[in-house]
CSV table of C-alpha atoms in Angstrom, one decimal:
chain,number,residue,atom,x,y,z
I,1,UNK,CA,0.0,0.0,0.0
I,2,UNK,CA,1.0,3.6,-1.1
I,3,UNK,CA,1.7,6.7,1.3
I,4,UNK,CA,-0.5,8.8,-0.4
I,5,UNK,CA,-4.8,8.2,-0.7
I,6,UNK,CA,-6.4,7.1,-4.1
I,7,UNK,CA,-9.3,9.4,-3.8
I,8,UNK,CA,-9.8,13.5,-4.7
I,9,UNK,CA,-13.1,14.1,-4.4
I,10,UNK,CA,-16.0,12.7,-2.2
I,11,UNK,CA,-18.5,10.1,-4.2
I,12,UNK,CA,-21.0,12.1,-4.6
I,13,UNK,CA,-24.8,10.9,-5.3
I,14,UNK,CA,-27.8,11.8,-6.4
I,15,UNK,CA,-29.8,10.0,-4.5
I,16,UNK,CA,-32.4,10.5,-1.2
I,17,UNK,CA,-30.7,8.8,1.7
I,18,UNK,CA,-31.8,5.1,2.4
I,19,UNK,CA,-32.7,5.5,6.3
I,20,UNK,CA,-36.5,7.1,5.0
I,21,UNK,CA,-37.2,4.4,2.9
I,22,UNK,CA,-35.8,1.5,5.3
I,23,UNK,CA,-37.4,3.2,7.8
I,24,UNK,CA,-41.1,2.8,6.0
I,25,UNK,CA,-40.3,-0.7,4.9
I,26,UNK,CA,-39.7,-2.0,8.5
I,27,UNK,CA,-42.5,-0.3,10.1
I,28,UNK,CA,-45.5,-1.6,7.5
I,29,UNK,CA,-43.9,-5.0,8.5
I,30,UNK,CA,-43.3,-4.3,11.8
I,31,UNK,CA,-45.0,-2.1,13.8
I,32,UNK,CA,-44.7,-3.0,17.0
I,33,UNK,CA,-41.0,-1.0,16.9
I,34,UNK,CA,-43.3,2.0,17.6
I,35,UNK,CA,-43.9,0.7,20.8
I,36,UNK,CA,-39.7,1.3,21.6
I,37,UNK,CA,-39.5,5.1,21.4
I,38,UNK,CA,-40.2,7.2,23.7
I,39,UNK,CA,-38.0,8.4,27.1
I,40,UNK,CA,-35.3,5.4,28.3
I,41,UNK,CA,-36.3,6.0,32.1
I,42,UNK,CA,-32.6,5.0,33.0
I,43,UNK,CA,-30.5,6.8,31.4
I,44,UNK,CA,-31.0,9.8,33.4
I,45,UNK,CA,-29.9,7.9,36.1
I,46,UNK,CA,-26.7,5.7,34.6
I,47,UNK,CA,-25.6,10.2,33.5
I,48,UNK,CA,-26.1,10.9,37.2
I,49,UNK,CA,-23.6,8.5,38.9
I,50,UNK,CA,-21.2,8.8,35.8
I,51,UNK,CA,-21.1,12.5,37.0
I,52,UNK,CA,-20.7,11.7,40.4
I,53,UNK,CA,-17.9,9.2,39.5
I,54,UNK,CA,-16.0,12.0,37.6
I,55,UNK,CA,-16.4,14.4,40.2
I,56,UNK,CA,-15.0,11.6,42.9
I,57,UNK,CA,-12.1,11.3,40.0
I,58,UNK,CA,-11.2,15.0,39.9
I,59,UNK,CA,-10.8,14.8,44.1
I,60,UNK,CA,-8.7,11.5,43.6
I,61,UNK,CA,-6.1,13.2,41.1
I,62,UNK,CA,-5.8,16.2,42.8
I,63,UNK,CA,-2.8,15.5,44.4
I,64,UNK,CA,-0.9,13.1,41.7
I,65,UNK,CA,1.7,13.9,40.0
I,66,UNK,CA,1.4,15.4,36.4
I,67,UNK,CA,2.1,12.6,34.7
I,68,UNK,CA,-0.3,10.5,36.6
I,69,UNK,CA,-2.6,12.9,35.7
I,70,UNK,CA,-2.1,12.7,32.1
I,71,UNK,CA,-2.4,9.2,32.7
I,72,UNK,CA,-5.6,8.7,34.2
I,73,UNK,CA,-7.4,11.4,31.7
I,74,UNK,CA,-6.7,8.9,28.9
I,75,UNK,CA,-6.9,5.6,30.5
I,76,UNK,CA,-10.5,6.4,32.4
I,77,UNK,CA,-11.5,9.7,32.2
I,78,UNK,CA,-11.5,10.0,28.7
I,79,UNK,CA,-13.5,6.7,28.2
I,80,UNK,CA,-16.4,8.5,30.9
I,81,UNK,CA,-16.0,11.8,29.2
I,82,UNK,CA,-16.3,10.5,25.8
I,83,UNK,CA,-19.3,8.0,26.8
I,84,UNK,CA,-21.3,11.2,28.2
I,85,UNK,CA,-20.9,13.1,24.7
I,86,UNK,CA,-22.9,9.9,23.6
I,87,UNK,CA,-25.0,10.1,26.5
I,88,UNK,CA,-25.7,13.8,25.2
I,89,UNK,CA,-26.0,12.4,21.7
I,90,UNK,CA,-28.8,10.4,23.2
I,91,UNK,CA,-30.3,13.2,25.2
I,92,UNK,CA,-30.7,15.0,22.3
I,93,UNK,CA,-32.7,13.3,21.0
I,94,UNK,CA,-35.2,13.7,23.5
I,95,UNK,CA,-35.0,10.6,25.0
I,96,UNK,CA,-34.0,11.5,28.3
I,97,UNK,CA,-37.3,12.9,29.4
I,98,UNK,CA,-39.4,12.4,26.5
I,99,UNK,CA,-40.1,14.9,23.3
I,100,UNK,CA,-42.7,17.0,25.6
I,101,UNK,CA,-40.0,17.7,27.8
I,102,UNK,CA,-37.7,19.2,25.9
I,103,UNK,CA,-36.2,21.9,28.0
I,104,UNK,CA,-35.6,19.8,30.3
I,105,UNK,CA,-33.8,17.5,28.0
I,106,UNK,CA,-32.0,20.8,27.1
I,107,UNK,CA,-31.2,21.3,31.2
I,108,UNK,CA,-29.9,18.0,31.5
I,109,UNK,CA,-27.6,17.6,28.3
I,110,UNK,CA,-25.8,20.5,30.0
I,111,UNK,CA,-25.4,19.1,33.3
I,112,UNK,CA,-23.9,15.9,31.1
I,113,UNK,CA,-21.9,18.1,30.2
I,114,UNK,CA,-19.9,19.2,33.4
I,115,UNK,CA,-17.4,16.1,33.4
I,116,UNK,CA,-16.3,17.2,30.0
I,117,UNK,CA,-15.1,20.3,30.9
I,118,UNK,CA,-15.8,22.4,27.7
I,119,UNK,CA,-19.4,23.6,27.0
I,120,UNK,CA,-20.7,22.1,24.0
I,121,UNK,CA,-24.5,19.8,24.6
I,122,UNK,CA,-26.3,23.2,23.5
I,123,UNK,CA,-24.7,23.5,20.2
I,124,UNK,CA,-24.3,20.1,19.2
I,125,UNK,CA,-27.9,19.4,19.3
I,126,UNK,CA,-28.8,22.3,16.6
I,127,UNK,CA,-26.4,20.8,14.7
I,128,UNK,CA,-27.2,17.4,15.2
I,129,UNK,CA,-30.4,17.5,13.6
I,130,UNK,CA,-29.1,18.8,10.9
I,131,UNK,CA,-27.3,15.6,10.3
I,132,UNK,CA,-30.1,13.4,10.8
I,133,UNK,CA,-32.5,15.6,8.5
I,134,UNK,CA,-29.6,16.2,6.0
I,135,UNK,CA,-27.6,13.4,5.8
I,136,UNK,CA,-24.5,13.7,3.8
I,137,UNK,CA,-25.8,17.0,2.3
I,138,UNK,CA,-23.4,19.8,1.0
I,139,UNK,CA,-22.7,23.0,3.5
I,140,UNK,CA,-25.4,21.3,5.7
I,141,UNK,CA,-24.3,18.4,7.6
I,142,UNK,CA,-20.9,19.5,9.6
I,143,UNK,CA,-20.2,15.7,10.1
I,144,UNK,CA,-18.6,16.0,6.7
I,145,UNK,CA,-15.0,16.7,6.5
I,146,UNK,CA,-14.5,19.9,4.3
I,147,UNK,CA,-12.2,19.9,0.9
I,148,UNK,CA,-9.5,21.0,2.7
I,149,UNK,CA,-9.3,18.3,5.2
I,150,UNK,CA,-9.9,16.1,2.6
I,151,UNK,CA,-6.6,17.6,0.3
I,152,UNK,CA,-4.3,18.0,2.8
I,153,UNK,CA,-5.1,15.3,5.3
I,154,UNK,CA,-4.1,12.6,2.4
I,155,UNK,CA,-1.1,10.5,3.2
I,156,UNK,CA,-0.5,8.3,6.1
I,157,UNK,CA,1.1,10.4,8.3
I,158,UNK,CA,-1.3,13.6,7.5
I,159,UNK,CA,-4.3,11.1,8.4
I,160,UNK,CA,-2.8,9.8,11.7
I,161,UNK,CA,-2.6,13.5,12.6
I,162,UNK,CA,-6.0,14.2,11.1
I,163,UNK,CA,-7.0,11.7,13.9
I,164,UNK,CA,-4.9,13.2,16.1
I,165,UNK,CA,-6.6,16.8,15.3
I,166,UNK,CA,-10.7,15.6,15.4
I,167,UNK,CA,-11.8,17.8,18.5
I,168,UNK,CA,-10.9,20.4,16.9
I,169,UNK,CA,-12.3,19.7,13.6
I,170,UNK,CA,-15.6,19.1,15.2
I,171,UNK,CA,-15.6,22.1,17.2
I,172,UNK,CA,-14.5,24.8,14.3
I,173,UNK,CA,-15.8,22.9,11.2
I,174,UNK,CA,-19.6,23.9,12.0
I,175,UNK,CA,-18.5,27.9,11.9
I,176,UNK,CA,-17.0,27.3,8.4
I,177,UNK,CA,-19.3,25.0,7.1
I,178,UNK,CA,-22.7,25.6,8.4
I,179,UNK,CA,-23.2,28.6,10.7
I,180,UNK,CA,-26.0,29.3,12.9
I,181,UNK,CA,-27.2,32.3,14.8
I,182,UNK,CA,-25.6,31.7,18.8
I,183,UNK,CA,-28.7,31.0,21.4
I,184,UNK,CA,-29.7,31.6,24.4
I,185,UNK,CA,-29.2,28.4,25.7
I,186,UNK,CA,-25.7,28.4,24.7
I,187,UNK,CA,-25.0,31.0,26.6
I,188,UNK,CA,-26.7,29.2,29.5
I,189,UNK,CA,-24.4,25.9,28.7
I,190,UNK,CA,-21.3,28.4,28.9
I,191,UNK,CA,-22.2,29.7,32.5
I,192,UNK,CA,-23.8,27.2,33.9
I,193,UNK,CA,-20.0,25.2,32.6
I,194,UNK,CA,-17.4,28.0,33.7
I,195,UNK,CA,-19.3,27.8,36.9
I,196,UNK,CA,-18.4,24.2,37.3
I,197,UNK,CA,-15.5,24.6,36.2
I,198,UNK,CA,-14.2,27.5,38.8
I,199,UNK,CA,-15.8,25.4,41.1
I,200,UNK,CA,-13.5,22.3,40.6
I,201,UNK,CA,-10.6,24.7,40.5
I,202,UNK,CA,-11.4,26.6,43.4
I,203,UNK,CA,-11.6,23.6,45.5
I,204,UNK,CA,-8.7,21.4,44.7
I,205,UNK,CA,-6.5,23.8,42.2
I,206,UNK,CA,-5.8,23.2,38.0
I,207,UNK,CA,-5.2,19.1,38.2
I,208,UNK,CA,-8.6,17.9,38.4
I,209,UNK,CA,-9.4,20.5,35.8
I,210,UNK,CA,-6.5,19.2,33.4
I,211,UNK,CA,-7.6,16.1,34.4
I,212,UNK,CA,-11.6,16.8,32.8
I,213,UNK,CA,-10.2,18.8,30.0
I,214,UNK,CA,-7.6,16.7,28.9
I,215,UNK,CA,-9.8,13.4,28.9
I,216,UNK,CA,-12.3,14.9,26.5
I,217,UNK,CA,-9.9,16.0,24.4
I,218,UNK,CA,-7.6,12.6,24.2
I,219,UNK,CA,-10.4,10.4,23.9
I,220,UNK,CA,-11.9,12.2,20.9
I,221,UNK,CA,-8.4,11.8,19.4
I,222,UNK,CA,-6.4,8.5,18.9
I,223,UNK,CA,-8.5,6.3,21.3
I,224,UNK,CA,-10.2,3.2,21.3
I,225,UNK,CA,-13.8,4.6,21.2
I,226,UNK,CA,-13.2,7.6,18.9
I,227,UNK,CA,-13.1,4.5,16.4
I,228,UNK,CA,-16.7,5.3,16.1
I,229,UNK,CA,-16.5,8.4,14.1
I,230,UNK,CA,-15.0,7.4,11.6
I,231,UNK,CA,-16.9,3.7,11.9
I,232,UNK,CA,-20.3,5.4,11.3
I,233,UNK,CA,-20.3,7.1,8.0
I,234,UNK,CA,-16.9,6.3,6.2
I,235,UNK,CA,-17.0,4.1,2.9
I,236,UNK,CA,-15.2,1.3,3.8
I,237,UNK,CA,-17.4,-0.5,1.1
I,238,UNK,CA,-18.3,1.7,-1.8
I,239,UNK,CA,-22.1,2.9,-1.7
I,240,UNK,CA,-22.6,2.3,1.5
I,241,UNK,CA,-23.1,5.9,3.6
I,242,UNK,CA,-23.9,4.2,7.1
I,243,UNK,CA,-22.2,1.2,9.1
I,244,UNK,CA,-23.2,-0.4,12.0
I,245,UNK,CA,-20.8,-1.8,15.0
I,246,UNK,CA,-21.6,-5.1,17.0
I,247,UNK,CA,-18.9,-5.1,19.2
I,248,UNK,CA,-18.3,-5.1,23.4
I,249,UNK,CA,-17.6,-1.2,23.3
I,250,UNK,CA,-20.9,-0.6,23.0
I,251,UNK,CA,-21.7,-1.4,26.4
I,252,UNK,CA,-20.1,1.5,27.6
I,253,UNK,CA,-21.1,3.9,24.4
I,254,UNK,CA,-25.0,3.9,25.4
I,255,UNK,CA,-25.0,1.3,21.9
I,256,UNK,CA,-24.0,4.0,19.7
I,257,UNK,CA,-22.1,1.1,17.5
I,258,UNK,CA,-26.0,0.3,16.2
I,259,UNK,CA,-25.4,3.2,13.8
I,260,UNK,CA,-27.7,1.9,11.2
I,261,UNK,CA,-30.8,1.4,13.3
I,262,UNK,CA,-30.3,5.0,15.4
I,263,UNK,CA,-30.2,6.5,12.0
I,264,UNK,CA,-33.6,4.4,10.5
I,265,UNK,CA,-35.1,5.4,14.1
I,266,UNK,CA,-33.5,8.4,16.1
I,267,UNK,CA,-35.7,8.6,18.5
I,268,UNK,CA,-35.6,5.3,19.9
I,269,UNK,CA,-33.0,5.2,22.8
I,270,UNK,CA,-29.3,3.6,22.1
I,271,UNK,CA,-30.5,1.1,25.2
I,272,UNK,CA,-33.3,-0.5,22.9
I,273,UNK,CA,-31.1,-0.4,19.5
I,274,UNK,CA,-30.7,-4.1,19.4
I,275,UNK,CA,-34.3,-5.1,19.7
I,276,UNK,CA,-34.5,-3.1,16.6
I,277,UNK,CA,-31.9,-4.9,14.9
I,278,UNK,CA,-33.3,-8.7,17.0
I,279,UNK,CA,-37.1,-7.6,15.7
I,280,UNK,CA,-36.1,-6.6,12.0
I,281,UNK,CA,-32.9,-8.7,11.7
I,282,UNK,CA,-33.5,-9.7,7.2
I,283,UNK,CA,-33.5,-5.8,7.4
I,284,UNK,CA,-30.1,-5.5,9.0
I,285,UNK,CA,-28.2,-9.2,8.8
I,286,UNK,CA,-27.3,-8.7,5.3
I,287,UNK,CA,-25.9,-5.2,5.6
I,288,UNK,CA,-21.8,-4.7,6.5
I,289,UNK,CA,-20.9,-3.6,9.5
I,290,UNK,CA,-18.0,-3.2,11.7
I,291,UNK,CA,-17.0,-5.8,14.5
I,292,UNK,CA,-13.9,-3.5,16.1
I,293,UNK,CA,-13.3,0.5,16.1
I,294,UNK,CA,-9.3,-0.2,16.8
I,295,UNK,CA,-9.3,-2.1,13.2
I,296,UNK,CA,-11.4,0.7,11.9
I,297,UNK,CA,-8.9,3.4,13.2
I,298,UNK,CA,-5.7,1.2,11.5
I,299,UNK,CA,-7.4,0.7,8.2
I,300,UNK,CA,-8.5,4.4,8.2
I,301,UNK,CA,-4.7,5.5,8.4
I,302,UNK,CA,-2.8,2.4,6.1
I,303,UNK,CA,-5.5,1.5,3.6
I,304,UNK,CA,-5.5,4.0,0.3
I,305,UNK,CA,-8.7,4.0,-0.5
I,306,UNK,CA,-9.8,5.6,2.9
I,307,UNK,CA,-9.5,9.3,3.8
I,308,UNK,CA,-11.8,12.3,4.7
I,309,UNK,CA,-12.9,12.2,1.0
I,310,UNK,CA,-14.1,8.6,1.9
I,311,UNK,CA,-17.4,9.9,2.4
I,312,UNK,CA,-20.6,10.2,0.3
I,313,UNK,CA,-22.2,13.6,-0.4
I,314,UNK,CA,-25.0,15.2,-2.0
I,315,UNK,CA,-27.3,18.1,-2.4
I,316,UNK,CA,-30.0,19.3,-0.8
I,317,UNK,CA,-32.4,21.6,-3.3
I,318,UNK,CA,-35.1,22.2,-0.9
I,319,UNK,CA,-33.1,22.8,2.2
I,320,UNK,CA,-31.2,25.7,0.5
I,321,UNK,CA,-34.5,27.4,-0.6
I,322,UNK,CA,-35.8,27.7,2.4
């Protein structure tokens, strides 16, 4: 295998994306899967003690040395931090406190968010529904790389670093791409954040708060379970746009792995995913999918045909009229 990628230019279609459709299909067959969405009633709880358990953390560390530090942000508070931004994933979707609720759902991805240390629940949800709504679509969903990332991010050592570089290329490629008016809430998600934050600081000093920082960012980096972003919508087989995962990392990633069936039915909760999948399996048994995120990560970086232009795209007519 060459250094340097094959592809220069996403594979672009011109087609609807197949969620509606399979989405139709399984419900006139089955629709008892109606009966699955709605609130989870536990998941409020599990986000609960996994803040508590991070907040226990940030006392534990506070005297450690640096390296320790570093050390325990990567090897478990990373792995909490980056299962609450999928615990947010799931609460924005309503599913925390149901679709009537959803200020409360609002309140609550933001106190989710306090482990992470950087304020983001607020704005990931308006952008989240654009990627849902618009899947794949052109200067509308900011999951997709942009053409830059996709140039210069195409040898093996440029994608390693691309990996490397992904928090930050989530957090900045929505203000190029796709950008929306700031909120309200927001700003609430900033305060009510900084608060926390100064809190932690104030009562054991800049450690613990390295400690939550540092996590998030490592573990959205070069980390077993940042294998998922790149496992969800990458063509590792050509004209397929969405890939499930079946593996044991799902039990600690609210079953964000069952990419296929959250996208066919977002508001069902991650915790009922696989009776989708159990309930419609001809739907889903024939269809690829991935069985480990640390063999999607190495083929990502050494196989030539994979890349940020690895990624189907198309346009959106009506969403850029209104």
């Amino acid at each position: 295998m060459g250094n340097q990628v094959s592809r220069d230019d996403f594979e672009w279609v011109y087609t609807d994306q197949p969620h509606t459709n399979r989405r139709k299909e399984i419900l006139a067959k089955y629709p008892e899967i109606k009966k699955l969405m709605g609130p989870d009633p536990h998941l409020k709880w599990v986000v609960m003690l996994m803040v508590l358990t991070q907040l226990v953390a940030c006392f534990l560390v506070k005297d450690l040395p640096w390296k320790w530090v570093i050390f325990w942000a990567y090897a478990f508070g990373g792995c909490v931090n980056h299962s609450m931004t999928l615990a947010i994933h799931d609460i924005s979707h309503n599913v925390a406190f149901g679709n009537k609720e959803a200020k409360w759902n609002r309140l609550f991805g933001m106190f989710a968010n306090l482990p992470i240390g950087v304020p983001y629940s607020t704005a990931f949800k308006k952008y989240h529904v654009d990627h849902h709504r618009y899947l794949a679509g052109d200067g509308l969903d900011v999951d997709l790389p942009t053409e830059f990332e996709g140039r210069f991010f195409s040898s093996l050592q440029r994608k390693l670093l691309w990996l490397f570089l992904q928090p930050a290329f989530y957090s900045l490629r929505p203000l190029y791409v796709n950008p929306k008016p700031f909120t309200r809430m927001e700003v609430v998600n900033i305060g009510i954040q900084l608060a926390y934050n100064f809190l932690i600081y104030h009562l054991w000093g800049a450690k613990p708060l390295v400690y939550m920082v540092a996590g998030s960012i490592l573990a959205m980096g070069i980390h077993p379970i940042s294998g998922h972003f790149i496992a969800e919508h990458y063509m590792y087989l050509k004209g397929y746009e969405t890939f499930s995962y079946y593996g044991p990392l799902n039990w600690i990633t609210f079953n964000v792995g069952y990419h296929m069936e959250h996208h066919d039915f977002p508001s069902i909760p991650g915790s009922r995913l696989p009776l989708v999948k159990k309930i419609a399996s001809e739907f889903y048994d024939t269809l690829p999918y991935h069985t480990s995120w640390i063999r999607v990560l190495w083929d990502f970086v050494f196989c030539e045909s994979l890349g940020p232009f690895a990624r189907i795209k198309r346009k959106y007519k009506v969403a850029k009229e209104e």
